[in-house]
Coordinates of C-alpha atoms (C1' of nucleotides) in Angstrom, one line a residue:
Chain W
X1223 CA -53.5 -25.1 -18.7
X1224 CA -53.3 -23.7 -22.2
X1225 CA -51.1 -20.8 -23.0
X1226 CA -52.5 -17.4 -21.9
X1227 CA -51.1 -14.2 -23.3
X1228 CA -51.7 -10.7 -22.0
X1229 CA -53.1 -8.8 -24.9
X1230 CA -52.6 -5.0 -24.9
X1231 CA -55.6 -4.7 -27.2
X1232 CA -58.0 -6.0 -24.6
X1233 CA -56.0 -5.3 -21.4
X1234 CA -56.5 -8.9 -20.3
X1235 CA -54.9 -12.3 -20.4
X1236 CA -56.5 -14.4 -23.1
X1237 CA -56.1 -18.0 -24.1
X1238 CA -53.9 -18.2 -27.1
X1239 CA -55.6 -19.8 -30.1
X1240 CA -53.7 -19.5 -33.3
X1241 CA -55.5 -18.8 -36.5
X1242 CA -54.2 -22.0 -38.0
X1243 CA -53.7 -25.0 -35.7
X1244 CA -50.1 -25.8 -35.1
X1245 CA -48.8 -22.6 -36.7
X1246 CA -48.0 -19.2 -35.2
X1247 CA -47.4 -16.1 -37.2
X1248 CA -45.5 -13.5 -35.2
X1249 CA -44.3 -10.0 -36.2
X1250 CA -41.9 -8.0 -33.9
X1251 CA -40.8 -4.5 -34.7
X1252 CA -37.1 -4.4 -35.2
X1253 CA -34.8 -1.4 -35.0
X1254 CA -34.1 1.7 -36.9
X1255 CA -30.5 1.2 -38.1
X1256 CA -28.8 4.5 -37.2
X1257 CA -26.8 3.6 -34.1
X1258 CA -25.4 0.8 -31.9
X1259 CA -28.0 -1.1 -30.0
X1260 CA -28.4 -0.6 -26.2
X1261 CA -29.6 -2.9 -23.5
X1262 CA -33.2 -1.9 -24.0
X1263 CA -33.0 -3.4 -27.5
X1264 CA -31.3 -6.4 -25.9
X1265 CA -34.2 -6.9 -23.5
X1266 CA -36.8 -6.7 -26.2
X1267 CA -34.8 -9.1 -28.4
X1268 CA -34.3 -11.6 -25.5
X1269 CA -37.9 -11.5 -24.5
X1270 CA -39.2 -12.3 -27.9
X1271 CA -36.4 -14.9 -28.4
X1272 CA -37.7 -16.7 -25.3
X1273 CA -41.3 -16.4 -26.6
X1274 CA -40.1 -17.8 -29.9
X1275 CA -38.3 -20.7 -28.3
X1276 CA -41.1 -21.5 -26.0
X1277 CA -43.7 -21.5 -28.8
X1278 CA -41.5 -23.9 -30.7
X1279 CA -41.1 -26.1 -27.7
X1280 CA -44.9 -26.4 -27.6
X1281 CA -44.7 -27.9 -31.0
X1282 CA -45.8 -24.8 -33.0
X1283 CA -44.3 -24.1 -36.4
X1284 CA -43.5 -20.4 -35.9
X1285 CA -43.1 -17.8 -38.7
X1286 CA -41.2 -15.0 -36.9
X1287 CA -40.7 -11.8 -38.8
X1288 CA -38.6 -9.0 -37.5
X1289 CA -38.0 -6.0 -39.7
X1290 CA -35.3 -3.3 -40.2
X1291 CA -36.2 0.3 -40.7
X1292 CA -33.5 1.2 -43.1
X1293 CA -34.8 4.6 -44.3
X1294 CA -35.6 7.3 -41.8
X1295 CA -34.7 10.9 -40.7
X1296 CA -32.2 9.7 -38.1
X1297 CA -30.4 7.6 -40.7
X1298 CA -30.3 10.5 -43.1
X1299 CA -29.1 12.8 -40.5
X1300 CA -26.2 10.5 -39.6
X1301 CA -25.4 10.0 -43.3
X1302 CA -25.2 13.7 -43.8
X1303 CA -23.1 14.2 -40.8
X1304 CA -20.6 11.5 -42.0
X1305 CA -20.9 12.6 -45.6
X1306 CA -21.9 9.1 -46.8
X1307 CA -24.9 7.5 -48.5
X1308 CA -27.8 6.5 -46.2
X1309 CA -27.2 2.9 -47.2
X1310 CA -23.7 2.9 -45.8
X1311 CA -25.2 3.8 -42.4
X1312 CA -28.0 1.3 -42.7
X1313 CA -25.7 -1.5 -43.7
X1314 CA -23.2 -0.7 -41.0
X1315 CA -25.8 -0.9 -38.2
X1316 CA -27.5 -3.9 -39.6
X1317 CA -24.2 -5.6 -39.4
X1318 CA -23.5 -4.5 -35.8
X1319 CA -27.1 -5.5 -34.9
X1320 CA -26.5 -9.0 -36.2
X1321 CA -23.2 -9.2 -34.4
X1322 CA -24.9 -8.1 -31.1
X1323 CA -27.8 -10.5 -31.5
X1324 CA -25.5 -13.4 -32.3
X1325 CA -23.4 -12.6 -29.3
X1326 CA -26.5 -12.6 -27.2
X1327 CA -27.3 -16.1 -28.4
X1328 CA -30.5 -15.2 -30.2
X1329 CA -32.1 -17.4 -32.7
X1330 CA -32.4 -15.7 -36.1
X1331 CA -36.1 -14.9 -37.0
X1332 CA -37.6 -16.7 -39.9
X1333 CA -37.3 -13.5 -41.9
X1334 CA -35.7 -10.1 -41.5
X1335 CA -37.2 -7.9 -44.2
X1336 CA -35.9 -4.4 -45.0
X1337 CA -38.3 -1.4 -45.4
X1338 CA -36.6 -0.2 -48.6
X1339 CA -37.2 -3.5 -50.3
X1340 CA -40.9 -3.2 -49.8
X1341 CA -41.7 0.2 -51.3
X1342 CA -44.1 -1.2 -54.0
X1343 CA -46.1 -3.0 -51.3
X1344 CA -46.3 0.2 -49.3
X1345 CA -47.3 2.2 -52.3
X1346 CA -50.0 -0.4 -53.0
X1347 CA -51.5 0.1 -49.5
X1348 CA -51.3 3.9 -49.6
X1349 CA -53.1 3.8 -53.0
X1350 CA -55.9 1.7 -51.6
X1351 CA -56.2 4.1 -48.6
X1352 CA -56.4 7.1 -50.9
X1353 CA -59.0 5.4 -53.1
X1354 CA -61.1 4.6 -50.1
X1355 CA -60.9 8.2 -48.9
X1356 CA -59.1 7.3 -45.7
X1357 CA -55.9 9.0 -46.9
X1358 CA -55.4 12.3 -48.6
X1359 CA -52.6 14.2 -50.4
X1360 CA -51.5 17.5 -48.9
X1361 CA -48.6 19.3 -50.5
X1362 CA -46.1 16.7 -51.5
X1363 CA -47.1 14.3 -48.7
X1364 CA -49.9 11.8 -48.2
X1365 CA -51.6 11.6 -44.8
X1366 CA -53.8 9.1 -43.0
X1367 CA -57.0 10.6 -41.7
X1368 CA -57.5 9.2 -38.2
X1369 CA -61.1 10.4 -38.1
X1370 CA -62.0 8.1 -41.0
X1371 CA -61.0 5.0 -39.1
X1372 CA -63.5 4.3 -36.4
X1373 CA -61.2 2.1 -34.3
X1374 CA -58.5 4.7 -33.9
X1375 CA -57.2 4.7 -30.3
X1376 CA -58.4 1.2 -29.4
X1377 CA -55.0 -0.3 -28.8
X1378 CA -53.7 2.6 -26.6
X1379 CA -57.0 3.0 -24.9
X1380 CA -57.6 6.6 -25.8
X1381 CA -60.3 8.7 -27.4
X1382 CA -59.5 10.9 -30.3
X1383 CA -60.9 14.0 -28.5
X1384 CA -58.8 13.4 -25.4
X1385 CA -55.7 13.1 -27.5
X1386 CA -56.3 16.3 -29.4
X1387 CA -57.1 18.2 -26.2
X1388 CA -53.8 18.0 -24.3
X1389 CA -51.6 16.7 -27.0
X1390 CA -48.2 18.0 -27.6
X1391 CA -48.6 17.5 -31.3
X1392 CA -46.7 19.6 -33.7
X1393 CA -48.9 21.8 -35.7
X1394 CA -48.7 21.1 -39.3
X1395 CA -50.7 23.2 -41.7
X1396 CA -50.9 20.3 -44.2
X1397 CA -52.8 18.1 -41.8
X1398 CA -56.6 18.3 -41.5
X1399 CA -56.3 16.8 -38.0
X1400 CA -53.2 17.2 -35.9
X1401 CA -53.1 13.5 -35.2
X1402 CA -53.1 12.5 -38.9
X1403 CA -49.8 10.8 -39.7
X1404 CA -47.7 10.7 -42.8
X1405 CA -47.9 7.7 -45.1
X1406 CA -45.7 9.1 -47.9
X1407 CA -43.2 11.9 -47.5
X1408 CA -42.3 14.0 -50.6
X1409 CA -38.5 14.2 -50.7
X1410 CA -36.5 17.3 -50.7
X1411 CA -33.8 17.7 -53.3
X1412 CA -30.8 15.5 -52.6
X1413 CA -32.7 13.1 -50.4
X1414 CA -33.2 9.5 -51.4
X1415 CA -36.4 9.1 -53.3
X1416 CA -38.7 6.5 -54.8
X1417 CA -41.2 7.1 -57.6
X1418 CA -44.8 7.1 -56.6
X1419 CA -48.2 8.2 -57.8
X1420 CA -47.8 11.3 -55.6
X1421 CA -44.4 12.2 -56.8
X1422 CA -40.9 11.2 -55.7
X1423 CA -40.6 10.5 -51.9
X1424 CA -40.1 8.0 -49.2
X1425 CA -42.5 6.1 -46.9
X1426 CA -43.6 7.2 -43.5
X1427 CA -42.4 5.1 -40.6
X1428 CA -45.6 3.2 -39.7
X1429 CA -46.5 2.0 -43.2
X1430 CA -43.5 -0.3 -43.6
X1431 CA -44.6 -2.6 -40.8
X1432 CA -48.2 -2.9 -42.1
X1433 CA -46.8 -3.7 -45.5
X1434 CA -44.2 -6.3 -44.4
X1435 CA -46.3 -8.0 -41.8
X1436 CA -49.3 -8.5 -44.2
X1437 CA -47.0 -9.5 -47.0
X1438 CA -45.3 -12.3 -45.1
X1439 CA -47.9 -13.3 -42.5
X1440 CA -51.2 -12.4 -44.2
X1441 CA -53.7 -9.6 -43.6
X1442 CA -54.6 -11.2 -40.3
X1443 CA -52.0 -12.9 -38.1
X1444 CA -51.4 -14.1 -34.6
X1445 CA -48.9 -12.1 -32.6
X1446 CA -47.5 -8.6 -32.9
X1447 CA -44.8 -7.5 -30.5
X1448 CA -42.5 -4.7 -29.6
X1449 CA -41.5 -2.4 -26.8
X1450 CA -44.2 -0.7 -24.7
X1451 CA -43.2 2.7 -26.2
X1452 CA -44.4 1.5 -29.6
X1453 CA -48.0 1.1 -28.5
X1454 CA -48.7 4.7 -29.4
X1455 CA -48.5 5.9 -32.0
X1456 CA -46.6 3.3 -34.0
X1457 CA -48.8 0.2 -33.4
X1458 CA -52.0 2.2 -33.3
X1459 CA -51.1 3.5 -36.7
X1460 CA -50.2 0.2 -38.0
X1461 CA -53.6 -1.2 -37.1
X1462 CA -55.3 1.8 -38.6
X1463 CA -53.5 1.5 -42.0
X1464 CA -53.8 -2.2 -42.3
X1465 CA -57.4 -2.6 -41.2
X1466 CA -58.6 0.3 -43.2
X1467 CA -56.8 -1.0 -46.3
X1468 CA -57.7 -4.7 -46.0
X1469 CA -60.9 -4.6 -44.1
X1470 CA -59.6 -7.5 -41.9
X1471 CA -58.5 -7.6 -38.3
X1472 CA -54.7 -7.0 -38.2
X1473 CA -52.9 -8.9 -35.3
X1474 CA -54.8 -10.8 -32.7
X1475 CA -52.5 -10.6 -29.8
X1476 CA -50.4 -7.5 -29.0
X1477 CA -47.4 -8.2 -26.8
X1478 CA -45.3 -5.4 -25.3
X1479 CA -42.2 -5.6 -23.2
X1480 CA -41.4 -3.1 -20.5
X1481 CA -38.4 -0.8 -20.3
X1482 CA -34.9 -1.0 -18.9
X1483 CA -33.9 1.7 -16.4
X1484 CA -30.3 2.3 -15.4
X1485 CA -29.7 3.0 -11.7
X1486 CA -33.4 3.8 -11.5
X1487 CA -33.3 6.4 -14.2
X1488 CA -34.8 6.2 -17.6
X1489 CA -32.1 5.3 -20.0
X1490 CA -31.6 8.0 -22.6
X1491 CA -28.9 9.6 -24.6
X1492 CA -29.5 13.0 -23.1
X1493 CA -29.0 11.7 -19.6
X1494 CA -25.8 10.1 -20.7
X1495 CA -26.7 6.8 -19.1
X1496 CA -26.8 4.9 -22.3
X1497 CA -25.3 1.4 -22.2
X1498 CA -24.8 -0.4 -25.5
X1499 CA -24.9 -4.2 -25.8
X1500 CA -21.3 -4.4 -26.7
X1501 CA -20.3 -2.3 -23.6
X1502 CA -22.1 -4.8 -21.4
X1503 CA -20.7 -7.8 -23.1
X1504 CA -17.2 -6.5 -22.5
X1505 CA -17.5 -7.6 -18.9
X1506 CA -20.7 -9.7 -18.6
X1507 CA -21.4 -13.1 -20.1
X1508 CA -24.4 -12.9 -22.6
X1509 CA -26.2 -15.6 -20.7
X1510 CA -25.9 -13.5 -17.5
X1511 CA -27.6 -10.7 -19.2
X1512 CA -30.3 -13.1 -20.4
X1513 CA -30.9 -14.5 -16.9
X1514 CA -31.0 -10.9 -15.7
X1515 CA -33.7 -10.2 -18.2
X1516 CA -35.8 -13.3 -17.7
X1517 CA -35.6 -13.1 -13.9
X1518 CA -38.3 -10.4 -14.1
X1519 CA -41.7 -10.5 -15.9
X1520 CA -41.4 -9.1 -19.4
X1521 CA -44.0 -6.4 -18.9
X1522 CA -42.5 -4.9 -15.8
X1523 CA -39.8 -2.2 -15.9
X1524 CA -36.4 -3.6 -15.0
X1525 CA -33.5 -1.8 -13.3
X1526 CA -30.1 -2.5 -14.7
X1527 CA -27.4 -1.8 -12.2
X1528 CA -24.2 -3.5 -11.1
X1529 CA -25.9 -5.3 -8.2
X1530 CA -28.8 -6.8 -10.2
X1531 CA -26.5 -7.9 -13.0
X1532 CA -24.1 -9.4 -10.6
X1533 CA -26.8 -11.4 -8.9
X1534 CA -27.9 -12.9 -12.2
X1535 CA -24.3 -13.8 -13.0
X1536 CA -23.7 -15.6 -9.7
X1537 CA -27.0 -17.5 -10.2
X1538 CA -25.9 -18.5 -13.7
X1539 CA -22.6 -19.8 -12.5
X1540 CA -24.3 -21.9 -9.9
X1541 CA -26.5 -23.5 -12.5
X1542 CA -23.6 -24.3 -14.7
X1543 CA -21.5 -25.5 -11.8
X1544 CA -24.2 -27.9 -10.5
X1545 CA -24.9 -29.3 -14.0
X1546 CA -21.1 -29.7 -14.6
X1547 CA -20.6 -31.6 -11.4
X1548 CA -23.6 -33.8 -12.0
X1549 CA -22.6 -34.7 -15.5
X1550 CA -19.0 -35.4 -14.4
X1551 CA -20.0 -37.6 -11.5
X1552 CA -22.7 -39.5 -13.4
X1553 CA -20.9 -39.9 -16.7
X1554 CA -19.9 -43.5 -16.0
X1555 CA -23.1 -44.8 -14.4
X1556 CA -26.0 -42.5 -15.1
X1557 CA -27.6 -44.2 -18.1
X1558 CA -29.2 -47.4 -16.7
X1559 CA -32.9 -47.3 -15.9
X1560 CA -34.4 -48.0 -12.5
X1561 CA -38.0 -48.1 -11.4
X1562 CA -39.5 -44.9 -10.1
X1563 CA -39.7 -46.1 -6.5
X1564 CA -36.1 -47.0 -6.5
X1565 CA -35.1 -43.6 -7.7
X1566 CA -37.4 -41.9 -5.3
X1567 CA -35.8 -43.7 -2.4
X1568 CA -32.4 -42.1 -3.2
X1569 CA -33.8 -38.7 -2.2
X1570 CA -37.4 -38.0 -1.9
X1571 CA -37.2 -34.2 -2.2
X1572 CA -34.9 -34.2 -5.2
X1573 CA -37.1 -36.9 -6.9
X1574 CA -40.2 -34.8 -6.3
X1575 CA -38.6 -31.6 -7.5
X1576 CA -37.4 -33.4 -10.7
X1577 CA -40.7 -35.0 -11.3
X1578 CA -42.7 -31.9 -10.8
X1579 CA -40.6 -29.5 -12.8
X1580 CA -42.0 -30.1 -16.3
X1581 CA -45.6 -29.3 -15.2
X1582 CA -44.6 -26.4 -13.0
X1583 CA -42.4 -25.0 -15.7
X1584 CA -45.1 -25.3 -18.4
X1585 CA -47.6 -23.7 -16.0
X1586 CA -45.4 -20.7 -15.4
X1587 CA -44.6 -20.2 -19.1
X1588 CA -48.2 -20.7 -20.1
X1589 CA -49.1 -18.0 -17.7
X1590 CA -48.1 -15.1 -20.0
X1591 CA -44.5 -16.3 -20.3
X1592 CA -43.8 -16.0 -16.5
X1593 CA -40.1 -16.6 -16.9
X1594 CA -39.4 -15.3 -13.4
X1595 CA -41.5 -18.0 -11.8
X1596 CA -40.0 -20.6 -14.2
X1597 CA -36.5 -19.6 -13.1
X1598 CA -37.6 -20.0 -9.5
X1599 CA -38.6 -23.6 -10.1
X1600 CA -35.4 -24.3 -11.9
X1601 CA -33.3 -23.0 -9.0
X1602 CA -35.3 -25.1 -6.6
X1603 CA -34.3 -28.2 -8.5
X1604 CA -30.7 -27.0 -8.8
X1605 CA -30.4 -26.6 -5.1
X1606 CA -31.7 -30.0 -4.4
X1607 CA -29.4 -31.6 -7.0
X1608 CA -26.4 -29.8 -5.6
X1609 CA -27.3 -30.9 -2.1
X1610 CA -27.6 -34.5 -3.3
X1611 CA -24.3 -34.4 -5.0
X1612 CA -22.6 -33.0 -1.9
X1613 CA -23.8 -36.0 0.1
X1614 CA -21.4 -38.1 -1.9
X1615 CA -18.4 -35.8 -1.2
X1616 CA -16.1 -35.8 -4.2
X1617 CA -17.0 -39.4 -5.3
X1618 CA -18.7 -40.4 -8.5
X1619 CA -22.3 -41.6 -8.2
X1620 CA -23.3 -45.1 -8.9
X1621 CA -26.5 -47.0 -9.8
X1622 CA -29.8 -45.4 -9.1
X1623 CA -28.2 -42.4 -7.4
X1624 CA -26.2 -41.7 -10.5
X1625 CA -29.4 -42.1 -12.5
X1626 CA -31.4 -39.7 -10.4
X1627 CA -28.7 -37.1 -10.6
X1628 CA -28.3 -37.5 -14.3
X1629 CA -32.1 -37.2 -14.8
X1630 CA -32.2 -34.0 -12.7
X1631 CA -29.2 -32.5 -14.6
X1632 CA -30.8 -33.3 -17.9
X1633 CA -34.0 -31.7 -16.8
X1634 CA -32.2 -28.5 -15.7
X1635 CA -30.5 -28.4 -19.1
X1636 CA -33.6 -29.0 -21.1
X1637 CA -35.8 -26.4 -19.3
X1638 CA -33.0 -23.8 -19.2
X1639 CA -32.5 -24.2 -22.9
X1640 CA -36.1 -23.5 -23.7
X1641 CA -35.2 -20.0 -22.4
X1642 CA -31.9 -19.9 -24.1
X1643 CA -29.8 -20.5 -21.0
X1644 CA -27.1 -23.2 -20.4
X1645 CA -26.5 -23.4 -24.1
X1646 CA -22.8 -24.0 -23.7
X1647 CA -20.9 -27.0 -22.4
X1648 CA -20.2 -26.0 -18.7
X1649 CA -16.4 -26.1 -19.2
X1650 CA -16.7 -23.9 -22.3
X1651 CA -18.8 -21.5 -20.3
X1652 CA -16.4 -21.3 -17.4
X1653 CA -13.4 -21.0 -19.7
X1654 CA -15.0 -18.1 -21.6
X1655 CA -16.2 -16.5 -18.4
X1656 CA -12.7 -16.6 -16.9
X1657 CA -11.0 -15.2 -20.1
X1658 CA -13.6 -12.5 -20.4
X1659 CA -13.2 -11.4 -16.8
X1660 CA -9.5 -11.7 -16.7
X1661 CA -9.3 -9.1 -19.5
X1662 CA -11.1 -6.6 -17.2
X1663 CA -8.7 -7.2 -14.3
X1664 CA -5.6 -6.0 -16.2
X1665 CA -3.7 -9.2 -15.3
X1666 CA -2.5 -11.5 -18.2
X1667 CA -3.0 -15.2 -18.0
X1668 CA 0.8 -15.7 -18.0
X1669 CA 1.3 -13.4 -15.1
X1670 CA -1.5 -15.1 -13.2
X1671 CA -0.2 -18.6 -13.9
X1672 CA 3.3 -17.5 -12.7
X1673 CA 1.8 -16.1 -9.5
X1674 CA -0.1 -19.3 -8.9
X1675 CA 3.0 -21.4 -9.5
X1676 CA 4.9 -19.2 -7.1
X1677 CA 2.2 -19.5 -4.5
X1678 CA 2.1 -23.3 -5.0
X1679 CA 5.8 -23.5 -4.2
X1680 CA 5.4 -21.3 -1.2
X1681 CA 2.5 -23.6 0.1
X1682 CA 4.6 -26.7 -0.4
X1683 CA 7.3 -25.0 1.8
X1684 CA 4.6 -24.1 4.3
X1685 CA 5.4 -20.5 3.7
X1686 CA 1.8 -19.5 4.2
X1687 CA 2.6 -15.8 4.8
X1688 CA 3.9 -15.6 1.2
X1689 CA 1.0 -17.7 -0.1
X1690 CA -1.5 -15.4 1.6
X1691 CA 0.3 -12.3 0.3
X1692 CA -0.1 -13.6 -3.3
X1693 CA -3.8 -14.4 -2.6
X1694 CA -4.3 -10.9 -1.2
X1695 CA -2.5 -9.2 -4.1
X1696 CA -4.8 -11.0 -6.6
X1697 CA -7.9 -10.3 -4.6
X1698 CA -7.2 -6.6 -5.0
X1699 CA -7.5 -7.2 -8.7
X1700 CA -10.8 -9.0 -8.2
X1701 CA -9.2 -12.4 -8.8
X1702 CA -10.2 -15.0 -6.3
X1703 CA -8.0 -18.2 -5.9
X1704 CA -9.7 -21.5 -5.0
X1705 CA -7.5 -24.4 -3.9
X1706 CA -8.4 -27.9 -4.8
X1707 CA -6.6 -31.2 -4.3
X1708 CA -5.9 -31.3 -8.0
X1709 CA -4.7 -27.7 -8.2
X1710 CA -5.6 -24.1 -7.9
X1711 CA -8.5 -22.6 -9.8
X1712 CA -9.3 -19.0 -10.1
X1713 CA -12.3 -16.7 -10.8
X1714 CA -12.7 -13.0 -11.4
X1715 CA -15.5 -11.1 -9.9
X1716 CA -17.7 -8.7 -11.9
X1717 CA -16.3 -5.5 -13.2
X1718 CA -19.2 -3.1 -12.8
X1719 CA -20.6 -2.5 -16.2
X1720 CA -22.5 0.7 -15.3
X1721 CA -19.9 2.5 -13.2
Chain I
rG1108 C1' -55.0 18.0 -18.9
rG1109 C1' -55.9 12.7 -20.8
rC1110 C1' -54.5 7.3 -20.5
rG1111 C1' -52.0 3.4 -18.1
rG1112 C1' -48.7 0.9 -14.6
rC1113 C1' -46.3 -0.2 -10.0
rA1114 C1' -45.8 -0.4 -4.2
rU1115 C1' -44.2 -8.0 -1.2
rA1116 C1' -38.0 -9.1 3.8
rC1117 C1' -31.6 -5.6 3.8
rC1118 C1' -31.7 -5.8 -2.0
rC1119 C1' -33.8 -8.2 -6.6
rA1120 C1' -38.3 -10.9 -7.4
rA1121 C1' -42.8 -14.6 -8.2
rG1122 C1' -47.4 -15.2 -6.2
rU1123 C1' -53.8 -12.1 -8.3
rG1124 C1' -59.1 -15.6 -2.9
rG1125 C1' -57.4 -20.7 1.1
rC1126 C1' -50.8 -22.0 5.6
rA1127 C1' -45.7 -15.7 1.7
rA1128 C1' -41.7 -19.4 -4.7
rG1129 C1' -36.8 -18.3 -6.0
rG1130 C1' -32.2 -15.5 -6.2
rG1131 C1' -28.5 -12.1 -4.0
rA1132 C1' -26.5 -10.1 0.5
rG1133 C1' -25.8 -10.7 5.9
rC1134 C1' -25.1 -13.7 10.3
rG1135 C1' -23.9 -18.7 12.8
rG1136 C1' -21.9 -23.5 11.5
rU1137 C1' -19.5 -27.7 8.3
rC1138 C1' -15.2 -28.0 5.1
rU1139 C1' -10.1 -25.4 4.4
rG1140 C1' -3.1 -24.2 6.6
rC1141 C1' -6.0 -19.5 5.5
rA1142 C1' -9.6 -18.6 2.0
rA1143 C1' -13.2 -19.4 -1.9
rA1144 C1' -16.9 -22.5 -3.7
rA1145 C1' -20.6 -25.8 -1.9
rC1146 C1' -23.8 -27.5 1.9
rC1147 C1' -26.6 -26.9 6.7
rG1148 C1' -29.1 -23.3 9.9
rU1149 C1' -31.0 -18.3 10.3
rU1150 C1' -33.4 -13.4 8.1
rA1151 C1' -41.8 -11.0 6.3
rU1152 C1' -47.7 -13.1 12.6
rA1153 C1' -46.8 -10.7 7.1
rC1154 C1' -47.5 -8.0 1.4
rA1155 C1' -47.5 1.3 1.3
rG1156 C1' -51.8 3.3 4.5
rC1157 C1' -57.1 3.4 5.7
rG1158 C1' -61.9 1.4 5.0
rG1159 C1' -65.2 -2.4 2.6
rU1160 C1' -66.8 -7.4 0.4
rU1161 C1' -65.9 -12.7 2.1
rC1162 C1' -66.0 -18.3 6.4
rA1163 C1' -61.2 -16.8 4.2
rA1164 C1' -57.6 -11.0 0.9
rA1165 C1' -50.9 -9.6 -0.6
rU1166 C1' -54.6 -11.3 -4.0
rC1167 C1' -61.5 -8.4 -5.2
rC1168 C1' -63.8 -3.1 -4.5
rG1169 C1' -63.2 2.2 -2.8
rC1170 C1' -60.3 6.1 -1.0
rU1171 C1' -55.3 8.1 0.5
rU1172 C1' -50.0 8.4 -0.1
rG1173 C1' -45.6 7.6 -2.9
rC1174 C1' -43.0 6.3 -7.4
rC1175 C1' -43.0 5.5 -12.8
rG1176 C1' -44.4 5.3 -18.0
rC1177 C1' -47.1 7.0 -22.4
rC1178 C1' -49.7 11.1 -24.9
rU1179 C1' -43.2 13.8 -29.6
rC1180 C1' -38.4 9.8 -32.2
rC1181 C1' -37.7 5.8 -28.9
rA1182 C1' -37.1 -1.4 -27.3

RNA sequence: GGCGGCAUACCCAAGUGGCAAGGGAGCGGUCUGCAAAACCGUUAUACAGCGGUUCAAAUCCGCUUGCCGCCUCCA
């Protein structure tokens, strides 16, 4: 089955046919750089990162553009509050954004243009709109006239009349229709300003995306994405501006991700339930957050709470653990080839899960990026592989058994990596995971190692009361000891990120 | 007031016409000095309710109830 994408514009799943065979042009609205990013931004970024990776895995050459809004009221407000230039604020939060995205393991987009570096392009579009009579100057501002664009409201599925009727739109005596939106804002004294045919000012919010998207991807391109909240008015306005100016359809497929709630409440600054990406990454591995996000369909709302994140984390550890075990036990003897029927005889169910995964995975992902279903198929293979490994006790696998296990592990890795999971060597993952978690427990690695040594001595002396006392003491600090023939390992359970 | 979405086991969550994926948690077992991890077994005559279409419905249609989002900056 070919890739189907749910298109907000039509409200239906549609077969994806790119404008140019083999190439995809995708624009995703980035952030306004005035504060640290929260997990809602993380969800959006992860969702589109998975889409980006999946499109590339299908063999497409993808041009992926994600912008920064680096001039805006909120940036100016913060700059004034701190007594610095707006650029200082913008640069700071571009930097923190990049740090967060890198920490989350996101691939960088093809391009990350800044609004302020595209003022001439925006002025060009506004000039065209004014010349066509679709935009008008009022006072020091220039507005887009929604009545002059017949398709207005198509994306968000509303009629102009309905919107005006019950709208909570601020009355502005400059506008001829309350829904008209600003293209160019005359600047007040002391504000940053650019020269324009309408006097010094700065661009309105929506125009930058129309300008940057068309500049880098052409007047018509394939995919435009962003959070659900951007459907109206932002994306509606982008379409109006671009199509009115260029007389060409703007984006073909509109993709919108759902929101993140916290403990079933909408996340917002006023409710004080705002969780930044860096807060979460203090106690949760980035891939756990990623698995949490992709365990649910991207269009549904998702509830972020200790329990749901903890579930994702345990699932991720299981994936890594199975892959690690399989790689270790097949390292010596997993490379030689055997006929299919020989492999199948090793374990029919495992063989079938392994054999069917590529098609099932593709089918799930082709069905509007159904990562949740894809994850389900991956876990089914993981469980069968782990079961197969357990049959051999702690021994290394040999011959066709080793081969089958190695193939299954490779398949797990390969498919997970299309979604940006299992990107680390398992031992690196577990090492980082332990160090990250230990920090949240308040115990240093030295203290822990001393206690483990002490307990080891007690166990040798069969002083199990003392050994259990140490176990219990550490358990109270969320540290779980695991005894193996080769020594004692430890793990730390999740520090609740939400509280 | 307008537009849209959702309701599947104890929890999370796929499934959108043909025997209800997957994960977490619980319980019983194997293993262990004890644990943990892992594995095995177990947990929905059933998909908010009512009615309809169909040989067949969680899946389509209608109504009811309950949650939620957007219409203002917002991922």
